[in-house]
Tab-separated table of C-alpha atoms and ligand atoms in Angstrom:
chain	number	residue	atom	x	y	z
A	1135	MET	CA	203.150	138.049	32.190
A	1136	ASN	CA	202.382	135.185	29.858
A	1137	TYR	CA	202.424	136.294	26.226
A	1138	LYS	CA	200.105	134.732	23.712
A	1139	ASN	CA	201.704	132.359	21.234
A	1140	PHE	CA	199.276	132.636	18.400
A	1141	PRO	CA	199.176	130.842	15.060
A	1142	MET	CA	199.148	132.694	11.752
A	1143	VAL	CA	198.007	131.718	8.276
A	1144	PRO	CA	201.073	129.836	7.005
A	1145	ARG	CA	200.471	130.362	3.274
A	1146	VAL	CA	198.993	133.232	1.324
A	1147	VAL	CA	198.833	134.240	-2.321
A	1148	PHE	CA	198.083	137.833	-3.278
A	1149	GLY	CA	197.333	139.128	-6.735
A	1150	ARG	CA	194.691	139.924	-9.305
A	1151	GLY	CA	193.784	136.652	-11.012
A	1152	SER	CA	195.492	134.499	-8.368
A	1153	PHE	CA	192.214	132.557	-7.972
A	1154	ASN	CA	193.301	130.723	-11.138
A	1155	GLN	CA	196.077	129.070	-9.098
A	1156	LEU	CA	193.626	127.335	-6.766
A	1157	ASN	CA	193.918	123.986	-8.543
A	1158	GLU	CA	197.708	123.840	-8.432
A	1159	ILE	CA	197.635	124.895	-4.774
A	1160	ILE	CA	195.170	122.274	-3.531
A	1161	THR	CA	196.134	119.327	-5.770
A	1162	PRO	CA	199.093	118.232	-3.578
A	1163	LYS	CA	196.749	118.340	-0.567
A	1164	ARG	CA	194.384	115.707	-1.976
A	1165	LEU	CA	194.651	112.678	0.333
A	1166	ASN	CA	193.322	110.204	-2.251
A	1167	THR	CA	190.755	110.076	-5.033
A	1168	LYS	CA	187.947	109.152	-2.624
A	1169	ALA	CA	188.665	112.042	-0.247
A	1170	PRO	CA	187.044	115.000	-1.947
A	1171	PHE	CA	187.470	118.710	-1.578
A	1172	ILE	CA	184.267	120.414	-0.461
A	1173	PHE	CA	183.731	123.918	-1.792
A	1174	LEU	CA	181.422	126.153	0.242
A	1175	VAL	CA	180.461	128.955	-2.132
A	1176	ASP	CA	178.235	131.958	-1.472
A	1177	ASP	CA	175.016	131.413	-3.409
A	1178	VAL	CA	175.179	134.939	-4.848
A	1179	PHE	CA	177.649	133.348	-7.293
A	1180	LYS	CA	175.153	130.750	-8.533
A	1181	GLY	CA	175.030	131.158	-12.321
A	1182	LYS	CA	178.002	133.570	-12.308
A	1183	ALA	CA	180.251	131.623	-14.676
A	1184	TRP	CA	183.131	134.110	-14.422
A	1185	LEU	CA	183.664	132.735	-10.925
A	1186	THR	CA	182.091	129.268	-10.783
A	1187	SER	CA	183.697	127.994	-13.997
A	1188	ARG	CA	187.066	128.528	-12.338
A	1189	ILE	CA	186.318	126.269	-9.365
A	1190	PRO	CA	188.411	123.152	-10.050
A	1191	LEU	CA	186.174	120.134	-9.346
A	1192	SER	CA	187.557	116.633	-9.869
A	1193	TYR	CA	186.823	113.073	-8.635
A	1194	ASP	CA	184.109	113.268	-5.950
A	1195	ASP	CA	184.598	116.948	-5.130
A	1196	LYS	CA	181.456	118.770	-4.105
A	1197	LEU	CA	180.309	122.336	-4.507
A	1198	LEU	CA	177.748	123.478	-1.948
A	1199	TYR	CA	176.052	126.838	-2.458
A	1200	ILE	CA	175.421	128.513	0.878
A	1201	SER	CA	173.307	131.568	1.582
A	1202	SER	CA	174.987	134.359	3.510
A	1203	GLU	CA	171.699	136.218	4.042
A	1204	GLU	CA	171.927	135.354	7.726
A	1205	GLU	CA	174.812	135.295	10.166
A	1206	PRO	CA	176.363	131.811	10.473
A	1207	LYS	CA	174.845	129.523	13.099
A	1208	THR	CA	176.105	126.529	15.034
A	1209	SER	CA	173.060	124.559	13.792
A	1210	GLN	CA	174.019	125.427	10.208
A	1211	VAL	CA	177.555	124.131	10.787
A	1212	ASP	CA	176.179	120.903	12.272
A	1213	ALA	CA	173.830	120.426	9.301
A	1214	ILE	CA	176.596	120.983	6.727
A	1215	VAL	CA	178.915	118.572	8.558
A	1216	GLU	CA	176.204	115.927	8.756
A	1217	GLY	CA	175.431	116.338	5.070
A	1218	ILE	CA	179.110	115.871	4.215
A	1219	ILE	CA	179.526	112.812	6.430
A	1220	LEU	CA	176.418	111.149	4.997
A	1221	SER	CA	177.280	111.805	1.365
A	1222	ILE	CA	180.911	110.733	1.169
A	1223	LYS	CA	182.878	107.639	2.092
A	1224	GLU	CA	186.029	109.186	3.485
A	1225	ARG	CA	186.992	112.233	5.462
A	1226	PRO	CA	187.362	115.108	2.949
A	1227	SER	CA	190.771	116.296	1.807
A	1228	GLY	CA	189.811	119.859	2.577
A	1229	ILE	CA	187.207	122.600	2.848
A	1230	ILE	CA	187.447	125.645	0.600
A	1231	GLY	CA	185.320	128.678	1.455
A	1232	VAL	CA	184.614	131.103	-1.397
A	1233	GLY	CA	182.726	134.149	-0.121
A	1234	GLY	CA	182.661	136.764	2.624
A	1235	GLY	CA	182.926	136.565	6.401
A	1236	THR	CA	179.912	134.276	6.760
A	1237	ILE	CA	181.202	131.699	4.288
A	1238	MET	CA	184.765	131.893	5.613
A	1239	ASP	CA	183.556	131.379	9.186
A	1240	LEU	CA	181.438	128.413	8.086
A	1241	ALA	CA	184.426	126.894	6.262
A	1242	LYS	CA	186.556	127.195	9.397
A	1243	ALA	CA	183.873	125.743	11.658
A	1244	VAL	CA	183.042	122.843	9.305
A	1245	SER	CA	186.716	121.917	9.013
A	1246	ILE	CA	186.935	121.817	12.823
A	1247	MET	CA	183.710	119.848	13.311
A	1248	LEU	CA	184.776	117.139	10.846
A	1249	THR	CA	187.413	116.028	13.350
A	1250	ASN	CA	185.765	116.932	16.657
A	1251	GLU	CA	182.767	115.241	18.284
A	1252	GLY	CA	179.491	116.813	19.300
A	1253	THR	CA	177.948	120.051	18.126
A	1254	ALA	CA	179.645	123.284	17.099
A	1255	SER	CA	178.113	125.046	20.107
A	1256	ASP	CA	180.228	122.820	22.406
A	1257	TYR	CA	183.294	124.674	21.173
A	1258	GLN	CA	182.128	128.306	21.377
A	1259	GLY	CA	184.641	129.945	23.647
A	1260	TRP	CA	188.407	129.976	23.996
A	1261	ASP	CA	190.645	126.953	23.333
A	1262	LEU	CA	188.031	124.218	23.636
A	1263	VAL	CA	188.834	122.429	20.351
A	1264	LYS	CA	190.711	119.156	20.963
A	1265	ASN	CA	191.690	117.830	17.536
A	1266	PRO	CA	193.296	119.653	14.587
A	1267	ALA	CA	190.853	120.668	11.851
A	1268	ILE	CA	191.101	119.296	8.332
A	1269	TYR	CA	192.915	121.380	5.695
A	1270	HIS	CA	190.950	124.582	5.005
A	1271	VAL	CA	191.336	127.369	2.499
A	1272	ALA	CA	189.775	130.850	2.256
A	1273	VAL	CA	189.045	132.719	-0.939
A	1274	PRO	CA	187.520	136.015	0.226
A	1275	THR	CA	185.163	137.769	-2.199
A	1276	ILE	CA	184.494	140.816	-0.017
A	1277	SER	CA	186.951	142.723	2.154
A	1278	GLY	CA	186.764	143.952	5.714
A	1279	THR	CA	185.880	141.249	8.223
A	1280	GLY	CA	189.407	139.947	8.712
A	1281	ALA	CA	187.932	136.421	8.859
A	1282	GLU	CA	190.666	135.363	6.424
A	1283	VAL	CA	193.363	135.867	9.093
A	1284	SER	CA	191.567	135.517	12.401
A	1285	ARG	CA	191.815	132.774	15.004
A	1286	THR	CA	188.068	132.662	15.453
A	1287	THR	CA	184.861	131.701	13.693
A	1288	VAL	CA	181.971	133.687	15.098
A	1289	LEU	CA	178.756	131.686	15.345
A	1290	THR	CA	175.293	132.274	16.715
A	1291	GLY	CA	174.434	129.344	18.961
A	1292	PRO	CA	171.434	128.384	21.057
A	1293	GLU	CA	172.720	130.402	24.012
A	1294	LYS	CA	175.174	132.930	22.694
A	1295	LYS	CA	176.882	134.564	19.789
A	1296	LEU	CA	180.512	133.708	20.329
A	1297	GLY	CA	183.495	132.515	18.343
A	1298	ILE	CA	185.246	129.185	18.295
A	1299	ASN	CA	188.628	130.645	19.196
A	1300	SER	CA	191.381	128.066	18.828
A	1301	ASP	CA	194.812	127.378	17.403
A	1302	TYR	CA	193.119	125.093	14.848
A	1303	THR	CA	190.742	127.765	13.545
A	1304	PRO	CA	193.045	129.819	11.231
A	1305	PHE	CA	193.138	128.859	7.568
A	1306	ASN	CA	195.984	126.734	6.198
A	1307	GLN	CA	195.916	128.732	2.982
A	1308	VAL	CA	194.412	132.038	1.873
A	1309	ILE	CA	194.046	133.228	-1.702
A	1310	LEU	CA	193.739	137.000	-1.882
A	1311	ASP	CA	192.477	137.908	-5.328
A	1312	PRO	CA	191.102	141.476	-5.184
A	1313	GLU	CA	189.467	141.008	-8.595
A	1314	LEU	CA	186.873	138.742	-6.951
A	1315	THR	CA	185.458	141.725	-5.030
A	1316	LYS	CA	184.460	143.664	-8.157
A	1317	ASP	CA	180.682	143.044	-8.088
A	1318	ILE	CA	179.811	143.829	-4.474
A	1319	PRO	CA	176.763	146.053	-3.989
A	1320	LYS	CA	177.849	149.464	-2.715
A	1321	ASN	CA	176.137	149.334	0.680
A	1322	GLN	CA	177.638	145.954	1.468
A	1323	TRP	CA	181.063	147.184	0.353
A	1324	PHE	CA	180.735	150.104	2.746
A	1325	TYR	CA	179.392	148.173	5.749
A	1326	THR	CA	181.976	145.403	5.444
A	1327	GLY	CA	184.772	147.921	4.862
A	1328	MET	CA	183.640	149.721	8.012
A	1329	ASP	CA	183.991	146.461	9.947
A	1330	CYS	CA	187.691	146.780	9.162
A	1331	TYR	CA	187.738	150.491	10.044
A	1332	ILE	CA	186.040	149.711	13.376
A	1333	HIS	CA	188.575	146.924	14.076
A	1334	CYS	CA	191.296	149.571	13.716
A	1335	ILE	CA	189.590	152.120	15.963
A	1336	GLU	CA	188.775	149.557	18.643
A	1337	SER	CA	192.253	148.074	18.568
A	1338	LEU	CA	194.156	151.379	18.483
A	1339	ASN	CA	192.064	152.840	21.331
A	1340	GLY	CA	192.070	149.734	23.502
A	1341	THR	CA	193.902	149.074	26.745
A	1342	TYR	CA	195.350	145.869	25.262
A	1343	LEU	CA	197.233	147.818	22.604
A	1344	ASN	CA	200.853	146.884	22.025
A	1345	THR	CA	203.334	147.638	19.266
A	1346	PHE	CA	202.421	144.481	17.355
A	1347	SER	CA	198.746	145.434	17.163
A	1348	GLN	CA	199.475	149.092	16.664
A	1349	SER	CA	201.711	148.591	13.654
A	1350	TYR	CA	199.065	146.517	11.849
A	1351	GLY	CA	196.210	148.745	13.051
A	1352	GLU	CA	197.831	151.960	11.857
A	1353	LYS	CA	198.558	150.502	8.433
A	1354	ALA	CA	194.996	149.204	8.120
A	1355	LEU	CA	193.592	152.567	9.162
A	1356	ASP	CA	195.750	154.385	6.579
A	1357	LEU	CA	194.512	152.015	3.870
A	1358	CYS	CA	190.878	152.508	4.959
A	1359	LYS	CA	191.328	156.263	4.725
A	1360	GLU	CA	192.805	155.945	1.235
A	1361	VAL	CA	189.817	153.885	0.152
A	1362	PHE	CA	186.970	155.682	1.915
A	1363	VAL	CA	188.192	159.262	2.372
A	1364	ASN	CA	190.666	160.327	-0.302
A	1365	GLY	CA	188.576	159.183	-3.234
A	1366	LYS	CA	191.437	159.352	-5.749
A	1367	LEU	CA	191.970	155.660	-6.316
A	1368	THR	CA	191.031	153.639	-9.376
A	1369	ALA	CA	188.549	150.807	-8.781
A	1370	GLU	CA	191.414	148.291	-8.960
A	1371	GLU	CA	193.606	150.183	-6.488
A	1372	SER	CA	190.680	150.508	-4.138
A	1373	GLN	CA	189.946	146.744	-4.279
A	1374	ASP	CA	193.631	145.899	-3.726
A	1375	LYS	CA	194.005	148.267	-0.791
A	1376	LEU	CA	190.791	147.288	0.971
A	1377	MET	CA	191.766	143.628	0.754
A	1378	MET	CA	195.070	144.388	2.466
A	1379	ALA	CA	193.346	146.698	4.981
A	1380	SER	CA	191.121	143.780	5.971
A	1381	TRP	CA	194.181	141.557	6.419
A	1382	HIS	CA	196.061	144.088	8.539
A	1383	GLY	CA	192.962	144.964	10.575
A	1384	GLY	CA	192.475	141.276	11.332
A	1385	MET	CA	196.134	140.944	12.344
A	1386	SER	CA	195.798	143.971	14.591
A	1387	ILE	CA	192.924	142.521	16.639
A	1388	ALA	CA	194.562	139.094	16.785
A	1389	TYR	CA	197.017	140.415	19.363
A	1390	SER	CA	194.579	142.781	21.068
A	1391	GLN	CA	190.779	142.737	20.976
A	1392	VAL	CA	187.800	144.547	19.546
A	1393	GLY	CA	185.699	146.808	21.754
A	1394	VAL	CA	182.381	148.497	22.462
A	1395	ALA	CA	180.955	148.425	18.928
A	1396	HIS	CA	181.536	144.696	18.541
A	1397	ALA	CA	180.188	143.838	22.004
A	1398	MET	CA	176.978	145.770	21.388
A	1399	SER	CA	176.643	144.647	17.797
A	1400	TYR	CA	176.821	140.984	18.900
A	1401	GLY	CA	173.841	141.739	21.164
A	1402	LEU	CA	171.888	143.224	18.256
A	1403	SER	CA	172.778	140.358	16.007
A	1404	TYR	CA	171.860	137.697	18.572
A	1405	LEU	CA	168.386	139.147	19.083
A	1406	LEU	CA	167.521	140.642	15.711
A	1407	GLY	CA	169.813	138.716	13.357
A	1408	THR	CA	171.443	141.962	12.223
A	1409	LYS	CA	174.384	141.227	9.901
A	1410	HIS	CA	177.802	141.990	11.366
A	1411	GLY	CA	178.892	144.836	9.076
A	1412	ILE	CA	175.703	146.866	9.190
A	1413	GLY	CA	175.191	146.054	12.884
A	1414	ASN	CA	178.609	147.492	13.697
A	1415	CYS	CA	177.773	150.641	11.745
A	1416	ILE	CA	174.408	151.086	13.493
A	1417	VAL	CA	176.110	150.805	16.892
A	1418	PHE	CA	179.286	152.735	16.086
A	1419	ASN	CA	177.257	155.754	14.937
A	1420	TYR	CA	176.271	156.330	18.604
A	1421	LEU	CA	179.628	155.705	20.281
A	1422	GLU	CA	181.105	159.245	20.341
A	1423	GLU	CA	181.532	159.014	24.112
A	1424	PHE	CA	183.929	156.078	23.631
A	1425	TYR	CA	185.584	156.848	20.293
A	1426	PRO	CA	185.117	160.587	19.568
A	1427	GLU	CA	187.539	160.922	16.631
A	1428	GLY	CA	186.737	157.549	15.130
A	1429	VAL	CA	183.003	158.269	15.106
A	1430	LYS	CA	183.547	161.744	13.632
A	1431	LEU	CA	185.447	160.328	10.663
A	1432	PHE	CA	182.911	157.502	10.342
A	1433	LYS	CA	180.090	160.040	9.953
A	1434	ASP	CA	182.154	161.912	7.392
A	1435	MET	CA	182.662	158.704	5.391
A	1436	MET	CA	178.930	157.929	5.521
A	1437	LYS	CA	178.245	161.351	4.062
A	1438	ARG	CA	180.845	160.992	1.315
A	1439	HIS	CA	179.330	157.712	0.192
A	1440	ASN	CA	175.663	158.654	0.713
A	1441	ILE	CA	175.001	155.886	3.190
A	1442	ASP	CA	171.716	155.984	5.096
A	1443	LEU	CA	171.680	153.688	8.098
A	1444	PRO	CA	168.404	152.088	9.176
A	1445	LYS	CA	166.899	153.911	12.149
A	1446	GLY	CA	164.642	152.841	15.006
A	1447	ILE	CA	165.582	149.169	14.848
A	1448	CYS	CA	165.122	148.884	18.633
A	1449	ALA	CA	161.912	150.942	18.732
A	1450	HIS	CA	159.594	147.937	19.006
A	1451	LEU	CA	161.559	146.053	21.656
A	1452	ASP	CA	160.270	145.286	25.152
A	1453	ASP	CA	162.191	144.885	28.417
A	1454	GLU	CA	162.770	141.184	27.882
A	1455	HIS	CA	164.379	141.905	24.513
A	1456	TYR	CA	166.677	144.495	26.043
A	1457	ASP	CA	167.614	141.988	28.759
A	1458	THR	CA	168.668	139.447	26.144
A	1459	MET	CA	170.676	141.932	24.108
A	1460	ILE	CA	172.430	143.478	27.080
A	1461	LYS	CA	173.220	140.075	28.558
A	1462	VAL	CA	174.951	139.019	25.335
A	1463	ALA	CA	176.851	142.307	25.101
A	1464	LEU	CA	178.004	142.271	28.737
A	1465	SER	CA	179.102	138.634	28.536
A	1466	LEU	CA	181.916	139.600	26.146
A	1467	GLU	CA	184.225	140.544	29.000
A	1468	PRO	CA	187.547	140.682	27.104
A	1469	LEU	CA	186.036	143.218	24.682
A	1470	TRP	CA	184.970	145.515	27.522
A	1471	GLU	CA	188.205	145.073	29.359
A	1472	ASN	CA	190.071	146.070	26.215
A	1473	ALA	CA	187.805	149.068	25.578
A	1474	ILE	CA	187.537	150.451	29.106
A	1475	GLY	CA	190.089	148.713	31.329
A	1476	LYS	CA	190.046	146.252	34.217
A	1477	ASP	CA	187.438	148.287	36.130
A	1478	TRP	CA	184.972	148.401	33.267
A	1479	LYS	CA	182.105	147.081	35.394
A	1480	LYS	CA	182.084	150.328	37.357
A	1481	THR	CA	181.076	152.408	34.343
A	1482	ILE	CA	179.466	149.979	31.912
A	1483	THR	CA	176.068	149.409	33.458
A	1484	TYR	CA	172.876	147.792	32.272
A	1485	ASP	CA	171.115	151.159	32.129
A	1486	ARG	CA	173.907	152.794	30.151
A	1487	LEU	CA	173.741	150.101	27.486
A	1488	LYS	CA	169.957	150.233	27.426
A	1489	ALA	CA	170.040	153.993	26.845
A	1490	LEU	CA	172.475	153.478	23.945
A	1491	TYR	CA	170.400	150.683	22.369
A	1492	GLN	CA	167.285	152.852	22.659
A	1493	LYS	CA	168.899	155.468	20.426
A	1494	MET	CA	169.401	152.899	17.653
B	2959	FE2	FE1	184.236	142.652	13.050
C-alpha cells in the first residue's frame, strides 16, 4: 500500500471582513514593482463598489473581469495566459481569484500555465505538471465547490472534461470571508451548496473511505444539514457554516474521491455546458439506487427551499449525443471505482447510464 502524500493549503484566514487584510497578506509576496499581481474577478462584481473598491491595486497590477456564465475551459485559460504575457514585462508576482468555483479554477490553472509550456489541455490528468505554479490566492465569494482547498482545477478541454490534478494546483493562500457570499441568488446558493452536500454523500458512501475523509465528510454533512435542513440559523451563521462546510467537504474528497453524480454530471456538462452545481443536482435527483438516504434528504431540501430543477434536458438528444456523454462519464474510472468498487465495470454499463440520462 502506497499512501498519498498530498499538499494542503498552507495559509488560510477566516473571518467576516477578513477580505480587508488582502493587501497586507500579498504585499510581502510582490517580487518587484514591475511584477504585478493579476486579479481575476467574477464579472458579476463589475460596478459593485462594496467589493471592487477593496481590491488593492498598485504599480502595474491588473484587474480582469471574467464571466462565470460558462464552465471554465482550457482555451479560456490559454487566452488569459497569453493576454497576461503580452501585456506585462515580467512574470507576475501572483494570481488572485475572487469569485466562485469557476474563477478559482481559472486562477489555479493560469498560475500553473504561466510557468509551464504548451496548452492547459496538455496537463489535464494526474501529476502531469512539471514546474511549480506562481503564487496564487483564492477569495471565494460562493460556498460549496471546495475549489478553495482542492488539488485540482476542473477544465473542459477539446477532448474531455477533466482536472489538472497536481501538487502545484492548491492555493498558497485562501481568504475565507463569509460576508462576501451575502448577495448570491438563491438558486445558485442552493445548487452550489448541494455540490458540497453531494461531495459528502459520495465520499462517505465510497469504497475509498478512510478515517481522514470520514472525519471531514461527517463534519461537512452536519454543517450542510444545519444550513439547509434545520432552518434556525441567522443569515450570518448560515454563511459562516456553509463556507466551512465547503472547506471540509473539499478536504474529505481530497483523500477519497467523488462518485456517480460527479461522473455523470461531467458528461452532461461536457455535452450541454451544464454548470457544475445544477448539473450535479439534476443527476443526483435520479440516483436513489446508488445513494438512497442521500437522495431522500436531497429531495426534502429541495422542497424546503422551493427549488424546481429543469426537466427534460436530455429529451432532444440523439444516439451520438448519448455516446459522447456516456464516454466522458465512463472515462472517470477513479470515481466509479470509489462509488462501486474494483468490479464496477460489471454493473455500470452503457445502457444503464443511458437509461439514467434519459430520465433527466
Ligand atoms: Fe463538485
